[in-house]
């Protein structure tokens, strides 16, 4: 099954994305305990795109494609902003955040913890969009 | 009551504690509302803070970040941020992330001493 949606780059649309994704994941009987983890990854990533790729320019567009098969969910997020490769960021681990609590910096550790794989394809002559691909395995 | 269509909060008191009841979706869009409320409480020397999660449906890293931002400050002032009435779904997330080691979490307010 496949599902596509797009929003403009405004954090007020995060709820819309989560609601649409929750509905799709329920329809495909995705493991219930993992739904929240998928929502967190998508929420964190889109928040980062809005802030760091689009610098909160709410005229810009973010598109999401979700594809499922028997035991795997693939989510591809398309943006045309500045490159933002999650894999390039070395951030504190969640354990380090717990030892020395402070605001911010949890989003990328959440993505790396909850997604089974992350791939990044920067825009090129072939594609005007940066594409970030997350995969999740349903137990 | 502070609110928008996706998140709201209200304030009550229990003994020496300020109780912040949060409702809806705590994400990057709505977390500044809670951040400002806790910041104002600390400025008013209200360092014993209970956050009631009973009607919270969702929390993102920005929501966690609000509690991480203030927890050390209130503890240095001999206060605390205590979390109560969490749904199973959100409690599981706190456990999975290890945040149950950082925050005191109670089922009811009356358990707090």
XYZ file of N, CA and C in Angstrom:
756
model
N 0.830 -1.205 0.000
C 0.000 0.000 0.000
C 0.864 1.254 0.000
N 0.335 2.309 -0.551
C 1.114 3.545 -0.655
C 0.254 4.744 -0.252
N 0.915 5.728 0.317
C 0.206 6.921 0.754
C 1.138 8.118 0.540
N 0.589 9.206 0.026
C 1.399 10.415 -0.206
C 0.705 11.624 0.382
N 1.486 12.556 0.860
C 0.903 13.806 1.344
C 1.946 14.904 1.240
N 1.510 16.140 1.338
C 2.488 17.234 1.402
C 1.941 18.363 2.267
N 2.872 19.087 2.847
C 2.511 20.239 3.687
C 3.429 21.401 3.313
N 3.034 22.593 3.722
C 3.973 23.704 3.636
C 4.803 23.714 4.919
N 5.942 24.369 4.849
C 6.938 24.255 5.920
C 6.576 25.116 7.131
N 5.611 24.640 7.891
C 5.145 25.357 9.077
C 4.857 24.311 10.156
N 5.405 24.513 11.351
C 5.227 23.493 12.395
C 3.762 23.310 12.792
N 2.908 24.256 12.415
C 1.482 24.074 12.726
C 0.897 22.898 11.936
N 1.610 22.420 10.910
C 1.117 21.287 10.114
C 1.638 19.934 10.614
N 2.444 19.938 11.666
C 2.967 18.662 12.182
C 1.831 17.735 12.600
N 0.816 18.309 13.223
C -0.304 17.493 13.680
C -1.012 16.832 12.496
N -1.184 17.573 11.406
C -1.837 17.028 10.208
C -1.075 15.808 9.699
N 0.237 15.958 9.592
C 1.074 14.843 9.124
C 0.933 13.637 10.061
N 0.980 13.887 11.370
C 0.885 12.769 12.327
C -0.475 12.081 12.227
N -1.526 12.875 12.072
C -2.874 12.284 11.987
C -3.013 11.429 10.731
N -2.516 11.929 9.604
C -2.614 11.168 8.346
C -1.796 9.884 8.428
N -0.604 9.995 9.008
C 0.270 8.834 9.116
C -0.307 7.801 10.087
N -0.861 8.259 11.190
C -1.479 7.345 12.162
C -2.608 6.552 11.501
N -3.428 7.233 10.706
C -4.555 6.581 10.031
C -4.041 5.498 9.068
N -3.002 5.850 8.308
C -2.440 4.885 7.357
C -1.851 3.674 8.093
N -1.107 3.922 9.152
C -0.456 2.826 9.880
C -1.488 1.913 10.540
N -2.591 2.497 10.987
C -3.667 1.677 11.562
C -4.296 0.809 10.466
N -4.475 1.379 9.284
C -5.087 0.639 8.167
C -4.244 -0.556 7.743
N -2.927 -0.429 7.851
C -2.065 -1.560 7.440
C -1.720 -2.459 8.636
N -2.376 -2.198 9.775
C -2.149 -2.993 10.994
C -0.684 -2.985 11.424
N -0.058 -1.824 11.306
C 1.335 -1.706 11.747
C 1.365 -1.884 13.267
N 2.412 -2.538 13.736
C 2.532 -2.849 15.158
C 2.282 -1.599 16.016
N 1.309 -1.712 16.925
C 0.814 -0.531 17.628
C 1.905 0.183 18.439
N 2.735 -0.608 19.123
C 3.784 0.013 19.953
C 4.782 0.803 19.112
N 4.895 0.452 17.845
C 5.893 1.129 17.001
C 5.333 2.362 16.304
N 4.004 2.516 16.310
C 3.417 3.659 15.611
C 3.947 4.969 16.195
N 3.985 5.050 17.516
C 4.467 6.278 18.153
C 5.921 6.555 17.760
N 6.719 5.496 17.626
C 8.128 5.680 17.246
C 8.247 6.228 15.825
N 7.404 5.714 14.918
C 7.414 6.214 13.537
C 6.992 7.687 13.516
N 5.948 7.999 14.281
C 5.477 9.390 14.332
C 6.577 10.316 14.834
N 7.310 9.848 15.854
C 8.376 10.685 16.420
C 9.473 10.959 15.390
N 9.856 9.927 14.646
C 10.915 10.104 13.638
C 10.483 11.124 12.588
N 9.273 10.945 12.067
C 8.785 11.842 11.013
C 8.634 13.266 11.556
N 8.073 13.376 12.746
C 7.873 14.678 13.388
C 9.213 15.400 13.573
N 10.209 14.649 14.107
C 11.525 15.255 14.362
C 12.181 15.682 13.048
N 12.080 14.811 12.044
C 12.757 15.127 10.795
C 12.117 16.338 10.112
N 10.806 16.355 10.043
C 10.139 17.477 9.371
C 10.379 18.784 10.141
N 10.411 18.706 11.454
C 10.732 19.899 12.251
C 12.117 20.432 11.864
N 13.067 19.516 11.699
C 14.427 19.933 11.304
C 14.455 20.537 9.907
N 13.697 19.947 8.993
C 13.642 20.502 7.624
C 13.066 21.930 7.666
N 12.000 22.094 8.423
C 11.372 23.425 8.518
C 12.378 24.446 9.080
N 13.096 24.033 10.126
C 14.001 24.986 10.800
C 15.294 25.209 10.030
N 15.917 24.115 9.579
C 17.296 24.232 9.096
C 17.441 24.194 7.577
N 16.504 23.535 6.888
C 16.591 23.524 5.423
C 15.838 24.702 4.825
N 14.683 24.987 5.413
C 13.828 26.048 4.863
C 13.838 27.329 5.710
N 14.550 27.301 6.835
C 14.638 28.482 7.715
C 13.253 29.088 7.969
N 12.310 28.208 8.209
C 10.942 28.582 8.584
C 10.233 29.420 7.510
N 10.597 29.216 6.262
C 9.889 29.868 5.155
C 8.650 29.025 4.838
N 7.494 29.490 5.275
C 6.282 28.666 5.204
C 5.674 28.605 3.802
N 6.355 29.200 2.811
C 5.882 29.031 1.431
C 6.458 27.751 0.817
N 7.467 27.183 1.471
C 8.133 25.996 0.920
C 7.329 24.729 1.207
N 7.621 23.702 0.423
C 6.794 22.482 0.489
C 7.635 21.273 0.908
N 7.033 20.425 1.719
C 7.643 19.143 2.117
C 6.671 18.037 1.701
N 7.175 17.047 0.977
C 6.323 15.951 0.509
C 6.760 14.651 1.165
N 5.798 13.816 1.469
C 6.116 12.538 2.117
C 5.436 11.398 1.356
N 6.199 10.362 1.074
C 5.648 9.146 0.455
C 5.872 7.978 1.413
N 4.816 7.233 1.661
C 4.901 6.102 2.590
C 4.503 4.840 1.842
N 5.366 3.839 1.891
C 5.096 2.577 1.198
C 5.242 1.439 2.196
N 4.288 0.515 2.164
C 4.396 -0.618 3.094
C 4.354 -1.929 2.321
N 5.097 -2.927 2.814
C 4.883 -4.298 2.363
C 4.727 -5.151 3.607
N 4.892 -6.451 3.498
C 4.490 -7.309 4.618
C 5.139 -6.970 5.956
N 6.429 -6.717 5.957
C 7.055 -6.487 7.262
C 7.893 -5.210 7.303
N 7.750 -4.384 6.303
C 8.596 -3.190 6.250
C 7.804 -1.952 5.844
N 8.164 -0.854 6.466
C 7.563 0.433 6.129
C 8.679 1.341 5.629
N 8.461 1.985 4.476
C 9.460 2.910 3.958
C 8.830 4.299 3.848
N 9.508 5.270 4.421
C 9.011 6.649 4.362
C 10.068 7.509 3.683
N 9.683 8.149 2.589
C 10.602 9.054 1.892
C 10.074 10.482 2.033
N 10.974 11.369 2.455
C 10.579 12.765 2.641
C 11.395 13.625 1.678
N 10.682 14.433 0.906
C 11.274 15.246 -0.155
C 11.250 16.715 0.249
N 12.411 17.362 0.096
C 12.452 18.816 0.314
C 13.398 19.426 -0.715
N 13.266 20.718 -0.930
C 14.126 21.402 -1.910
C 14.985 22.466 -1.243
N 15.162 22.326 0.052
C 15.912 23.326 0.811
C 17.397 23.023 0.884
N 18.053 23.695 1.853
C 19.480 23.438 2.081
C 19.661 21.996 2.525
N 20.792 21.419 2.141
C 21.047 20.018 2.495
C 20.969 19.822 4.003
N 20.247 18.805 4.413
C 20.194 18.430 5.835
C 20.273 16.915 5.899
N 21.484 16.424 6.131
C 21.703 14.983 6.185
C 21.835 14.561 7.644
N 20.800 13.888 8.120
C 20.779 13.424 9.517
C 22.043 12.650 9.855
N 22.531 11.880 8.874
C 23.663 10.986 9.139
C 24.966 11.750 9.382
N 25.009 13.015 8.958
C 26.228 13.815 9.148
C 26.364 14.374 10.567
N 25.266 14.332 11.316
C 25.275 15.005 12.618
C 25.682 14.067 13.739
N 26.772 14.419 14.406
C 27.208 13.673 15.583
C 26.666 14.427 16.797
N 25.669 13.881 17.420
C 25.062 14.571 18.565
C 25.291 13.742 19.824
N 25.003 14.360 20.966
C 25.067 13.605 22.211
C 24.067 12.447 22.166
N 24.434 11.357 22.835
C 23.498 10.239 22.925
C 22.402 10.585 23.935
N 21.347 9.793 23.923
C 20.275 10.018 24.902
C 20.820 9.834 26.322
N 21.724 8.860 26.505
C 22.328 8.639 27.833
C 23.061 9.896 28.297
N 23.764 10.543 27.362
C 24.487 11.776 27.739
C 23.504 12.897 28.092
N 22.380 12.942 27.388
C 21.351 13.936 27.723
C 20.806 13.694 29.134
N 20.666 12.437 29.499
C 20.132 12.122 30.829
C 21.149 12.509 31.909
N 22.438 12.296 31.615
C 23.484 12.667 32.593
C 23.596 14.172 32.736
N 23.471 14.870 31.618
C 23.602 16.339 31.644
C 22.416 16.949 30.884
N 21.265 17.041 31.569
C 20.059 17.486 30.864
C 20.171 18.928 30.373
N 19.720 19.153 29.165
C 19.651 20.505 28.628
C 18.630 20.519 27.499
N 18.226 21.725 27.134
C 17.227 21.869 26.082
C 17.844 21.547 24.711
N 17.063 20.876 23.883
C 17.463 20.706 22.486
C 18.395 19.537 22.250
N 18.470 19.123 20.981
C 19.431 18.098 20.589
C 18.933 16.671 20.705
N 17.664 16.478 21.059
C 17.151 15.118 21.209
C 16.595 14.543 19.903
N 16.230 15.410 18.978
C 15.545 14.962 17.763
C 16.346 13.960 16.950
N 17.605 14.265 16.695
C 18.423 13.356 15.867
C 18.673 12.022 16.592
N 19.020 12.033 17.900
C 19.115 10.736 18.586
C 17.821 9.928 18.526
N 16.674 10.585 18.602
C 15.401 9.858 18.486
C 15.303 9.186 17.113
N 15.654 9.941 16.050
C 15.554 9.385 14.689
C 16.458 8.166 14.545
N 17.703 8.302 15.049
C 18.670 7.214 14.892
C 18.277 5.995 15.739
N 17.608 6.244 16.869
C 17.187 5.145 17.730
C 15.999 4.381 17.137
N 15.029 5.099 16.615
C 13.762 4.462 16.256
C 13.677 3.982 14.806
N 14.425 4.594 13.893
C 14.379 4.126 12.499
C 15.355 2.962 12.338
N 14.953 1.929 11.595
C 15.861 0.801 11.367
C 16.959 1.151 10.376
N 16.657 2.048 9.438
C 17.728 2.559 8.578
C 17.368 3.956 8.085
N 18.426 4.730 7.782
C 18.244 6.088 7.254
C 19.185 6.235 6.057
N 18.645 6.705 4.949
C 19.484 6.984 3.769
C 19.191 8.404 3.300
N 20.205 9.032 2.723
C 20.038 10.418 2.273
C 20.520 10.554 0.832
N 19.691 11.166 -0.005
C 20.038 11.391 -1.408
C 19.920 12.884 -1.695
N 21.044 13.593 -1.804
C 20.952 15.044 -2.036
C 20.425 15.352 -3.429
N 19.895 16.575 -3.575
C 19.379 16.949 -4.898
C 20.527 16.956 -5.905
N 20.158 16.699 -7.168
C 21.173 16.533 -8.207
C 20.561 16.945 -9.545
N 21.308 16.704 -10.615
C 20.759 16.993 -11.949
C 19.510 16.161 -12.220
N 19.458 14.964 -11.616
C 18.328 14.072 -11.855
C 17.127 14.389 -10.962
N 17.404 14.945 -9.792
C 16.309 15.195 -8.844
C 16.450 16.589 -8.245
N 15.370 17.360 -8.300
C 15.420 18.710 -7.724
C 15.226 18.685 -6.203
N 14.909 17.500 -5.687
C 14.648 17.377 -4.243
C 15.759 16.625 -3.532
N 15.992 16.999 -2.279
C 16.724 16.118 -1.368
C 15.724 15.052 -0.927
N 16.196 13.834 -0.820
C 15.297 12.757 -0.373
C 15.939 12.079 0.833
N 15.178 11.969 1.905
C 15.635 11.194 3.062
C 14.694 10.004 3.206
N 15.289 8.826 3.259
C 14.505 7.581 3.296
C 14.687 6.889 4.649
N 13.577 6.687 5.320
C 13.587 5.951 6.596
C 12.918 4.596 6.373
N 13.496 3.564 6.980
C 12.838 2.250 6.935
C 12.585 1.767 8.361
N 11.449 1.129 8.519
C 11.052 0.584 9.822
C 10.615 -0.864 9.608
N 11.087 -1.724 10.482
C 10.690 -3.127 10.413
C 9.593 -3.358 11.446
N 8.495 -3.957 10.994
C 7.428 -4.314 11.921
C 7.679 -5.739 12.388
N 7.691 -5.958 13.711
C 7.983 -7.301 14.231
C 6.840 -8.276 13.934
N -6.209 30.029 31.364
C -5.761 28.872 30.577
C -5.080 29.334 29.293
N -3.877 28.797 29.043
C -3.180 29.047 27.782
C -3.616 27.968 26.801
N -3.986 28.357 25.600
C -4.305 27.283 24.676
C -4.244 27.722 23.219
N -4.042 26.744 22.341
C -4.375 26.909 20.938
C -5.189 25.678 20.585
N -5.458 25.452 19.316
C -6.379 24.358 18.998
C -5.789 22.979 19.257
N -4.452 22.915 19.444
C -3.806 21.609 19.559
C -3.261 21.308 20.953
N -3.142 22.324 21.757
C -2.527 22.142 23.069
C -3.106 23.176 24.023
N -3.328 22.760 25.243
C -3.750 23.744 26.243
C -3.187 23.340 27.593
N -3.143 24.300 28.484
C -2.721 23.968 29.846
C -3.484 24.826 30.836
N -3.586 24.319 32.053
C -4.189 25.089 33.137
C -3.347 24.894 34.387
N -3.496 25.803 35.337
C -2.653 25.788 36.534
C -3.524 25.681 37.781
N -3.113 24.779 38.669
C -3.746 24.667 39.985
C -2.633 24.569 41.017
N -2.996 24.450 42.276
C -1.982 24.254 43.310
C -2.348 23.053 44.178
N -1.338 22.347 44.644
C -1.509 21.214 45.554
C -0.431 21.364 46.628
N -0.888 21.628 47.858
C 0.060 21.895 48.954
C 1.067 22.967 48.503
N 2.365 22.639 48.518
C 3.371 23.643 48.134
C 3.727 23.573 46.643
N 2.993 22.760 45.897
C 3.335 22.516 44.498
C 2.437 23.316 43.558
N 3.008 23.778 42.461
C 2.196 24.292 41.351
C 1.924 23.097 40.433
N 0.665 22.948 40.041
C 0.280 21.814 39.187
C -0.085 22.344 37.800
N 0.686 21.917 36.794
C 0.418 22.349 35.413
C -0.232 21.172 34.689
N -1.497 21.339 34.340
C -2.223 20.268 33.647
C -2.130 20.523 32.145
N -1.552 19.555 31.436
C -1.351 19.761 29.995
C -2.279 18.846 29.195
N -2.697 19.334 28.042
C -3.692 18.607 27.251
C -3.384 18.737 25.757
N -3.487 17.618 25.033
C -3.344 17.681 23.571
C -1.991 17.193 23.096
N -1.363 17.981 22.250
C -0.157 17.556 21.535
C 0.997 18.495 21.870
N 2.031 17.940 22.498
C 3.186 18.748 22.877
C 4.297 18.484 21.861
N 4.441 19.416 20.917
C 5.443 19.240 19.857
C 6.197 20.555 19.638
N 6.943 20.630 18.534
C 7.767 21.823 18.291
C 6.907 23.085 18.170
N 5.659 22.902 17.736
C 4.776 24.059 17.562
C 4.195 24.542 18.879
N 3.896 23.609 19.776
C 3.161 23.978 20.994
C 4.045 24.062 22.245
N 5.247 23.472 22.210
C 6.058 23.406 23.435
C 6.442 24.778 24.017
N 6.564 25.855 23.201
C 6.870 27.154 23.834
C 5.827 27.607 24.860
N 4.582 27.136 24.721
C 3.548 27.515 25.699
C 3.912 26.946 27.071
N 4.287 25.669 27.100
C 4.679 25.041 28.368
C 5.998 25.608 28.870
N 6.918 25.846 27.961
C 8.228 26.392 28.326
C 8.051 27.747 29.038
N 7.215 28.606 28.487
C 6.989 29.922 29.097
C 6.321 29.797 30.458
N 5.414 28.832 30.586
C 4.691 28.658 31.862
C 5.646 28.192 32.964
N 6.499 27.221 32.651
C 7.455 26.740 33.655
C 8.468 27.837 33.980
N 8.922 28.543 32.955
C 9.874 29.631 33.173
C 9.270 30.698 34.109
N 8.012 31.047 33.879
C 7.335 32.039 34.734
C 7.205 31.524 36.168
N 6.894 30.236 36.313
C 6.759 29.666 37.661
C 8.085 29.791 38.411
N 9.186 29.457 37.736
C 10.505 29.519 38.387
C 10.854 30.968 38.742
N 10.520 31.896 37.845
C 10.774 33.318 38.159
C 10.004 33.750 39.398
N 8.854 33.112 39.645
C 8.048 33.427 40.836
C 8.420 32.560 42.032
N 9.611 31.937 41.953
C 10.095 31.064 43.027
C 9.193 29.870 43.285
N 8.443 29.472 42.291
C 7.650 28.240 42.411
C 8.459 27.128 41.751
N 9.304 26.503 42.573
C 10.240 25.505 42.041
C 9.780 24.068 42.255
N 8.650 23.910 42.925
C 8.076 22.571 43.093
C 6.937 22.451 42.076
N 7.218 21.719 41.021
C 6.321 21.734 39.856
C 5.837 20.314 39.540
N 4.518 20.186 39.506
C 3.919 18.922 39.056
C 3.366 19.154 37.654
N 3.658 18.240 36.743
C 3.043 18.317 35.409
C 2.108 17.117 35.264
N 0.842 17.415 35.065
C -0.193 16.388 34.961
C -0.381 16.014 33.485
N -0.042 14.754 33.165
C -0.066 14.262 31.777
C -1.392 13.596 31.403
N -2.382 13.632 32.283
C -3.573 12.793 32.066
C -4.191 12.983 30.674
N -4.227 14.212 30.215
C -4.885 14.472 28.923
C -3.886 14.807 27.812
N -2.640 14.365 27.999
C -1.645 14.584 26.949
C -1.686 13.419 25.957
N -1.808 13.726 24.683
C -1.927 12.689 23.654
C -0.602 12.371 22.975
N 0.329 13.318 23.000
C 1.563 13.123 22.223
C 2.654 14.031 22.767
N 3.873 13.516 22.775
C 5.028 14.351 23.158
C 6.183 14.068 22.201
N 6.766 15.125 21.654
C 7.928 14.973 20.757
C 9.188 15.375 21.521
N 10.321 15.366 20.834
C 11.584 15.736 21.501
C 11.528 17.167 22.021
N 10.782 18.027 21.324
C 10.661 19.415 21.801
C 9.949 19.450 23.150
N 8.987 18.559 23.332
C 8.289 18.460 24.624
C 9.217 17.943 25.704
N 9.943 16.863 25.407
C 10.928 16.355 26.368
C 11.934 17.459 26.710
N 12.306 18.219 25.688
C 13.312 19.262 25.873
C 12.909 20.309 26.903
N 11.621 20.576 27.017
C 11.158 21.556 28.018
C 11.513 21.068 29.427
N 11.255 19.781 29.684
C 11.560 19.248 31.025
C 13.075 19.168 31.254
N 13.808 18.801 30.191
C 15.268 18.723 30.306
C 15.872 20.106 30.581
N 15.250 21.127 30.014
C 15.774 22.495 30.153
C 15.769 22.962 31.610
N 14.724 22.585 32.347
C 14.537 23.175 33.675
C 14.841 22.241 34.846
N 15.019 20.942 34.586
C 15.078 19.997 35.707
C 16.245 20.291 36.657
N 17.412 20.602 36.096
C 18.564 20.847 36.981
C 18.390 22.153 37.751
N 17.844 23.163 37.077
C 17.664 24.460 37.731
C 16.746 24.347 38.957
N 15.628 23.654 38.801
C 14.707 23.563 39.949
C 15.298 22.684 41.053
N 16.031 21.658 40.687
C 16.634 20.805 41.724
C 17.723 21.556 42.483
N 18.462 22.416 41.782
C 19.470 23.251 42.470
C 18.792 24.176 43.480
N 17.536 24.513 43.226
C 16.776 25.382 44.133
C 15.916 24.563 45.101
N 16.287 23.284 45.246
C 15.603 22.348 46.149
C 14.155 22.101 45.744
N 13.855 22.287 44.481
C 12.541 21.938 43.958
C 12.639 20.701 43.084
N 11.623 20.497 42.274
C 11.646 19.353 41.359
C 10.570 19.560 40.276
N 10.690 18.798 39.223
C 9.597 18.679 38.240
C 9.165 17.220 38.284
N 7.947 17.002 38.760
C 7.422 15.647 38.939
C 6.290 15.438 37.934
N 6.271 14.271 37.315
C 5.300 13.999 36.257
C 4.266 12.992 36.765
N 2.988 13.268 36.523
C 1.940 12.376 37.041
C 0.915 12.022 35.961
N 0.204 10.919 36.237
C -0.955 10.483 35.428
C -0.621 10.281 33.948
N 0.525 9.667 33.704
C 0.950 9.437 32.325
C 0.189 8.251 31.722
N -0.180 8.342 30.460
C -0.810 7.191 29.791
C 0.235 6.086 29.631
N -0.239 4.852 29.465
C 0.697 3.728 29.272
C 1.599 3.976 28.065
N 0.992 4.513 27.003
C 1.737 4.734 25.752
C 2.913 5.694 25.977
N 2.659 6.791 26.674
C 3.728 7.776 26.901
C 4.703 7.267 27.964
N 4.189 6.546 28.966
C 5.090 5.996 29.986
C 6.075 5.005 29.370
N 5.580 4.180 28.439
C 6.466 3.226 27.747
C 7.586 3.963 27.020
N 7.245 5.094 26.422
C 8.243 5.887 25.703
C 9.295 6.431 26.677
N 8.852 6.948 27.823
C 9.798 7.422 28.837
C 10.724 6.285 29.275
N 10.149 5.089 29.450
C 10.956 3.925 29.870
C 11.976 3.554 28.798
N 11.503 3.501 27.560
C 12.360 3.108 26.443
C 13.552 4.057 26.297
N 13.306 5.334 26.530
C 14.355 6.347 26.374
C 15.232 6.471 27.621
N 14.813 5.848 28.703
C 15.574 5.937 29.953
C 15.260 7.174 30.780
N 14.249 7.924 30.397
C 13.916 9.155 31.133
C 13.258 8.876 32.486
N 12.893 7.615 32.719
C 12.353 7.269 34.040
C 13.465 7.328 35.096
N 14.740 7.317 34.667
C 15.852 7.469 35.618
C 16.066 8.930 35.999
N 15.592 9.829 35.159
C 15.824 11.254 35.388
C 14.659 11.915 36.120
N 13.446 11.506 35.772
C 12.262 12.178 36.330
C 11.516 11.247 37.277
N 10.961 11.853 38.350
C 10.060 11.096 39.221
C 8.693 11.086 38.547
N 8.140 9.899 38.415
C 6.848 9.744 37.737
C 5.902 9.004 38.689
N 4.738 9.591 38.934
C 3.766 8.981 39.847
C 2.436 8.774 39.133
N 1.700 7.803 39.650
C 0.379 7.523 39.075
C -0.622 8.609 39.463
N -0.537 9.055 40.733
C -1.468 10.090 41.216
C -0.694 11.194 41.934
N -1.318 12.344 42.054
C -0.692 13.471 42.764
C -0.538 13.148 44.247
N -1.490 12.398 44.813
C -1.451 12.138 46.258
C -0.241 11.299 46.673
N 0.425 10.646 45.729
C 1.637 9.873 46.060
C 2.837 10.782 46.331
N 2.744 12.041 45.921
C 3.886 12.956 46.067
C 3.964 13.440 47.501
N 5.180 13.383 48.074
C 5.346 13.820 49.463
C 6.089 15.146 49.492
